[in-house]
PDB file of C-alpha atoms in Angstrom:
ATOM      1  CA  UNK A 130      24.892 -14.275  -3.192  1.00  0.00           C
ATOM      2  CA  UNK A 131      21.474 -14.217  -1.228  1.00  0.00           C
ATOM      3  CA  UNK A 132      18.513 -15.731  -3.183  1.00  0.00           C
ATOM      4  CA  UNK A 133      15.599 -13.113  -3.448  1.00  0.00           C
ATOM      5  CA  UNK A 134      12.402 -14.549  -2.918  1.00  0.00           C
ATOM      6  CA  UNK A 135       9.803 -14.354  -5.904  1.00  0.00           C
ATOM      7  CA  UNK A 136       6.501 -12.446  -6.252  1.00  0.00           C
ATOM      8  CA  UNK A 137       3.736 -14.008  -4.285  1.00  0.00           C
ATOM      9  CA  UNK A 138       1.133 -16.147  -6.287  1.00  0.00           C
ATOM     10  CA  UNK A 139      -2.328 -16.164  -4.447  1.00  0.00           C
ATOM     11  CA  UNK A 140      -5.197 -17.712  -5.967  1.00  0.00           C
ATOM     12  CA  UNK A 141      -3.828 -16.516  -9.555  1.00  0.00           C
ATOM     13  CA  UNK A 142      -2.837 -12.942  -8.066  1.00  0.00           C
ATOM     14  CA  UNK A 143       0.597 -12.599  -8.476  1.00  0.00           C
ATOM     15  CA  UNK A 144       1.684  -9.944  -5.971  1.00  0.00           C
ATOM     16  CA  UNK A 145       4.999  -8.306  -6.312  1.00  0.00           C
ATOM     17  CA  UNK A 146       6.612  -4.603  -5.635  1.00  0.00           C
ATOM     18  CA  UNK A 147       7.052  -1.710  -7.913  1.00  0.00           C
ATOM     19  CA  UNK A 148       9.341   1.114  -7.776  1.00  0.00           C
ATOM     20  CA  UNK A 149       7.945   4.672  -6.070  1.00  0.00           C
ATOM     21  CA  UNK A 150       6.497   5.843  -9.559  1.00  0.00           C
ATOM     22  CA  UNK A 151       4.629   2.567  -9.590  1.00  0.00           C
ATOM     23  CA  UNK A 152       7.283   0.838 -12.762  1.00  0.00           C
ATOM     24  CA  UNK A 153       7.984  -2.713 -12.226  1.00  0.00           C
ATOM     25  CA  UNK A 154       7.161  -6.261 -10.702  1.00  0.00           C
ATOM     26  CA  UNK A 155       9.599  -6.664  -8.140  1.00  0.00           C
ATOM     27  CA  UNK A 156      10.592  -9.353  -5.718  1.00  0.00           C
ATOM     28  CA  UNK A 157      12.208  -6.984  -2.559  1.00  0.00           C
ATOM     29  CA  UNK A 158      10.503  -3.682  -1.926  1.00  0.00           C
ATOM     30  CA  UNK A 159      12.507  -0.291  -3.159  1.00  0.00           C
ATOM     31  CA  UNK A 160      14.369   0.753  -0.267  1.00  0.00           C
ATOM     32  CA  UNK A 161      13.089   4.642  -0.282  1.00  0.00           C
ATOM     33  CA  UNK A 162       9.325   3.347   0.722  1.00  0.00           C
ATOM     34  CA  UNK A 163       8.378   4.160   4.236  1.00  0.00           C
ATOM     35  CA  UNK A 164       5.784   1.298   4.677  1.00  0.00           C
ATOM     36  CA  UNK A 165       8.013  -1.870   4.924  1.00  0.00           C
ATOM     37  CA  UNK A 166       5.475  -4.569   3.850  1.00  0.00           C
ATOM     38  CA  UNK A 167       6.110  -8.125   3.339  1.00  0.00           C
ATOM     39  CA  UNK A 168       4.780  -9.954   0.473  1.00  0.00           C
ATOM     40  CA  UNK A 169       0.650 -10.503   0.905  1.00  0.00           C
ATOM     41  CA  UNK A 170      -1.132 -13.836   1.892  1.00  0.00           C
ATOM     42  CA  UNK A 171      -4.689 -14.640   0.606  1.00  0.00           C
ATOM     43  CA  UNK A 172      -6.784 -15.631   3.120  1.00  0.00           C
ATOM     44  CA  UNK A 173      -9.469 -16.475   0.767  1.00  0.00           C
ATOM     45  CA  UNK A 174     -11.297 -13.046   0.791  1.00  0.00           C
ATOM     46  CA  UNK A 175      -8.688 -10.535   2.020  1.00  0.00           C
ATOM     47  CA  UNK A 176      -5.296 -10.016   0.962  1.00  0.00           C
ATOM     48  CA  UNK A 177      -3.217  -9.865   4.438  1.00  0.00           C
ATOM     49  CA  UNK A 178      -0.099  -7.709   4.719  1.00  0.00           C
ATOM     50  CA  UNK A 179       1.917  -7.126   7.889  1.00  0.00           C
ATOM     51  CA  UNK A 180       3.665  -4.483   7.751  1.00  0.00           C
ATOM     52  CA  UNK A 181       6.594  -1.709   9.731  1.00  0.00           C
ATOM     53  CA  UNK A 182       7.475   1.746   9.600  1.00  0.00           C
ATOM     54  CA  UNK A 183      10.713   2.626   8.431  1.00  0.00           C
ATOM     55  CA  UNK A 184      13.019   4.326  11.243  1.00  0.00           C
ATOM     56  CA  UNK A 185      12.679   7.311   9.531  1.00  0.00           C
ATOM     57  CA  UNK A 186       9.083   7.754   9.696  1.00  0.00           C
ATOM     58  CA  UNK A 187       9.037   7.548  13.774  1.00  0.00           C
ATOM     59  CA  UNK A 188       8.411  10.151  15.380  1.00  0.00           C
ATOM     60  CA  UNK A 189       6.484  12.311  12.175  1.00  0.00           C
ATOM     61  CA  UNK A 190       3.393  13.038  11.467  1.00  0.00           C
ATOM     62  CA  UNK A 191       1.470  11.584   8.140  1.00  0.00           C
ATOM     63  CA  UNK A 192       0.779  15.395   6.631  1.00  0.00           C
ATOM     64  CA  UNK A 193      -0.985  13.578   3.421  1.00  0.00           C
ATOM     65  CA  UNK A 194      -1.935   9.713   2.229  1.00  0.00           C
ATOM     66  CA  UNK A 195      -2.904   9.493  -1.144  1.00  0.00           C
ATOM     67  CA  UNK A 196      -3.511   6.169  -2.608  1.00  0.00           C
ATOM     68  CA  UNK A 197      -3.751   5.897  -6.652  1.00  0.00           C
ATOM     69  CA  UNK A 198      -4.636   2.986  -8.716  1.00  0.00           C
ATOM     70  CA  UNK A 199      -3.629   2.199 -12.184  1.00  0.00           C
ATOM     71  CA  UNK A 200      -4.446  -0.388 -14.877  1.00  0.00           C
ATOM     72  CA  UNK A 201      -3.261  -2.295 -17.811  1.00  0.00           C
ATOM     73  CA  UNK A 202      -6.659  -2.920 -19.413  1.00  0.00           C
ATOM     74  CA  UNK A 203      -8.971  -0.063 -19.573  1.00  0.00           C
ATOM     75  CA  UNK A 204     -11.882  -2.236 -19.621  1.00  0.00           C
ATOM     76  CA  UNK A 205     -10.874  -2.531 -16.173  1.00  0.00           C
ATOM     77  CA  UNK A 206     -11.120   0.692 -14.794  1.00  0.00           C
ATOM     78  CA  UNK A 207     -15.103  -0.076 -15.024  1.00  0.00           C
ATOM     79  CA  UNK A 208     -14.534  -2.094 -11.825  1.00  0.00           C
ATOM     80  CA  UNK A 209     -12.323   0.137  -9.961  1.00  0.00           C
ATOM     81  CA  UNK A 210     -14.705   3.131 -10.531  1.00  0.00           C
ATOM     82  CA  UNK A 211     -16.748   0.840  -7.860  1.00  0.00           C
ATOM     83  CA  UNK A 212     -13.941   2.576  -5.325  1.00  0.00           C
ATOM     84  CA  UNK A 213     -14.423   6.185  -6.686  1.00  0.00           C
ATOM     85  CA  UNK A 214     -12.081   8.041  -8.709  1.00  0.00           C
ATOM     86  CA  UNK A 215      -8.436   8.138  -7.947  1.00  0.00           C
ATOM     87  CA  UNK A 216      -5.946   9.389  -6.058  1.00  0.00           C
ATOM     88  CA  UNK A 217      -7.953   9.087  -2.909  1.00  0.00           C
ATOM     89  CA  UNK A 218      -6.678  10.904   0.020  1.00  0.00           C
ATOM     90  CA  UNK A 219      -7.130   8.409   2.844  1.00  0.00           C
ATOM     91  CA  UNK A 220      -6.878  11.232   5.299  1.00  0.00           C
ATOM     92  CA  UNK A 221      -9.751  13.028   4.277  1.00  0.00           C
ATOM     93  CA  UNK A 222     -12.313  13.663   6.902  1.00  0.00           C
ATOM     94  CA  UNK A 223     -15.155  13.129   4.437  1.00  0.00           C
ATOM     95  CA  UNK A 224     -13.796   9.447   4.053  1.00  0.00           C
ATOM     96  CA  UNK A 225     -13.050   7.453   1.130  1.00  0.00           C
ATOM     97  CA  UNK A 226     -14.026   4.234  -0.772  1.00  0.00           C
ATOM     98  CA  UNK A 227     -10.275   2.887  -0.890  1.00  0.00           C
ATOM     99  CA  UNK A 228      -9.966   3.432   2.736  1.00  0.00           C
ATOM    100  CA  UNK A 229     -13.549   1.742   3.701  1.00  0.00           C
ATOM    101  CA  UNK A 230     -11.565  -1.340   1.378  1.00  0.00           C
ATOM    102  CA  UNK A 231      -9.038  -1.417   3.992  1.00  0.00           C
ATOM    103  CA  UNK A 232      -8.468  -2.184   7.338  1.00  0.00           C
ATOM    104  CA  UNK A 233      -5.514  -1.886   9.594  1.00  0.00           C
ATOM    105  CA  UNK A 234      -4.070  -2.439  12.984  1.00  0.00           C
ATOM    106  CA  UNK A 235      -2.625   1.406  13.013  1.00  0.00           C
ATOM    107  CA  UNK A 236      -5.087   4.416  11.657  1.00  0.00           C
ATOM    108  CA  UNK A 237      -4.071   5.852   8.174  1.00  0.00           C
ATOM    109  CA  UNK A 238      -3.398   9.276   9.148  1.00  0.00           C
ATOM    110  CA  UNK A 239      -2.155   9.055  12.345  1.00  0.00           C
ATOM    111  CA  UNK A 240       1.268  10.460  13.685  1.00  0.00           C
ATOM    112  CA  UNK A 241       3.869   7.817  14.197  1.00  0.00           C
ATOM    113  CA  UNK A 242       4.780   6.788  17.544  1.00  0.00           C
ATOM    114  CA  UNK A 243       8.540   7.349  18.540  1.00  0.00           C
ATOM    115  CA  UNK A 244      10.186   3.989  18.841  1.00  0.00           C
ATOM    116  CA  UNK A 245       6.813   2.537  15.289  1.00  0.00           C
ATOM    117  CA  UNK A 246       9.466   0.515  13.765  1.00  0.00           C
ATOM    118  CA  UNK A 247       9.283  -2.140  17.096  1.00  0.00           C
ATOM    119  CA  UNK A 248       5.398  -2.912  15.927  1.00  0.00           C
ATOM    120  CA  UNK A 249       4.304  -5.376  13.684  1.00  0.00           C
ATOM    121  CA  UNK A 250       0.886  -3.808  11.604  1.00  0.00           C
ATOM    122  CA  UNK A 251      -1.150  -5.778   9.827  1.00  0.00           C
ATOM    123  CA  UNK A 252      -3.235  -4.248   6.782  1.00  0.00           C
ATOM    124  CA  UNK A 253      -5.566  -6.167   4.765  1.00  0.00           C
ATOM    125  CA  UNK A 254      -7.533  -5.300   1.979  1.00  0.00           C
ATOM    126  CA  UNK A 255     -10.843  -6.734   0.153  1.00  0.00           C
ATOM    127  CA  UNK A 256     -10.144  -9.158  -3.215  1.00  0.00           C
ATOM    128  CA  UNK A 257     -13.714  -9.574  -4.629  1.00  0.00           C
ATOM    129  CA  UNK A 258     -14.634 -12.545  -6.001  1.00  0.00           C
ATOM    130  CA  UNK A 259     -15.187 -10.354  -9.010  1.00  0.00           C
ATOM    131  CA  UNK A 260     -11.565  -9.169  -8.838  1.00  0.00           C
ATOM    132  CA  UNK A 261     -10.169 -12.800  -8.943  1.00  0.00           C
ATOM    133  CA  UNK A 262     -12.137 -13.816 -11.820  1.00  0.00           C
ATOM    134  CA  UNK A 263     -10.511 -10.967 -13.422  1.00  0.00           C
ATOM    135  CA  UNK A 264      -7.336 -13.027 -13.089  1.00  0.00           C
ATOM    136  CA  UNK A 265      -7.802 -15.278 -15.140  1.00  0.00           C
ATOM    137  CA  UNK A 266      -7.001 -12.461 -18.137  1.00  0.00           C
ATOM    138  CA  UNK A 267      -3.296 -10.904 -18.847  1.00  0.00           C
ATOM    139  CA  UNK A 268      -3.925  -7.794 -16.587  1.00  0.00           C
ATOM    140  CA  UNK A 269      -1.604  -5.513 -14.704  1.00  0.00           C
ATOM    141  CA  UNK A 270      -3.523  -3.718 -11.402  1.00  0.00           C
ATOM    142  CA  UNK A 271      -0.738  -1.118  -9.819  1.00  0.00           C
ATOM    143  CA  UNK A 272      -1.599   0.179  -6.584  1.00  0.00           C
ATOM    144  CA  UNK A 273       0.540   2.491  -5.224  1.00  0.00           C
ATOM    145  CA  UNK A 274       0.699   5.000  -1.979  1.00  0.00           C
ATOM    146  CA  UNK A 275       2.559   8.216  -1.736  1.00  0.00           C
ATOM    147  CA  UNK A 276       2.178  11.795   0.557  1.00  0.00           C
ATOM    148  CA  UNK A 277       3.796  13.354   3.404  1.00  0.00           C
ATOM    149  CA  UNK A 278       5.903  13.453   6.911  1.00  0.00           C
ATOM    150  CA  UNK A 279       6.368  16.556   8.892  1.00  0.00           C
ATOM    151  CA  UNK A 280       7.737  16.373  12.408  1.00  0.00           C
ATOM    152  CA  UNK A 281       4.852  16.519  15.380  1.00  0.00           C
ATOM    153  CA  UNK A 282       3.643  19.852  16.639  1.00  0.00           C
ATOM    154  CA  UNK A 283       5.116  21.628  13.737  1.00  0.00           C
ATOM    155  CA  UNK A 284       2.093  23.080  11.745  1.00  0.00           C
ATOM    156  CA  UNK A 285       3.883  24.848   9.445  1.00  0.00           C
ATOM    157  CA  UNK A 286       6.401  22.941   7.553  1.00  0.00           C
ATOM    158  CA  UNK A 287       4.724  21.398   4.693  1.00  0.00           C
ATOM    159  CA  UNK A 288       6.162  17.942   5.240  1.00  0.00           C
ATOM    160  CA  UNK A 289       8.628  15.562   3.715  1.00  0.00           C
ATOM    161  CA  UNK A 290       7.358  13.915  -0.231  1.00  0.00           C
ATOM    162  CA  UNK A 291       7.347   9.962   0.572  1.00  0.00           C
ATOM    163  CA  UNK A 292       5.835   6.690  -0.755  1.00  0.00           C
ATOM    164  CA  UNK A 293       4.512   4.829   1.316  1.00  0.00           C
ATOM    165  CA  UNK A 294       4.526   1.268  -0.678  1.00  0.00           C
ATOM    166  CA  UNK A 295       3.854   0.753  -4.011  1.00  0.00           C
ATOM    167  CA  UNK A 296       2.163  -3.027  -5.478  1.00  0.00           C
TER     168      UNK A 296
END
């Protein structure tokens, strides 16, 4: 039986995967998630995550990309509120605080090129000092991205519902 990787601990932040409904704390990413992420590493200010799109995303257009955050502690909602209310639309042309807290080597709401699986991408997320202090508490934070993919150049098709990723 192959050995499974353990979820990553980064300065008190334990990071694993969750299923497409936001449940669980898994060491392996569920196969139905479109963006295939490695477990993050912590560079001291950001979580850095290498990832590749799943082959079934290649040649498709991202028609929706929502990010939702849930926490097991109601007092944390105040901190999370600094990023605005959730879920947030990462494709909103007026911007979103969640999108501003991230950076990636590919645009969030851009089409995936035909051979998208061939190129590794990097996403980073700010891990501010206030959040790091909260890791001393027994608190669970789930961040899930979901939306839809549609064929390129076919604006009449509504798109297929997908989960991009979940941590």
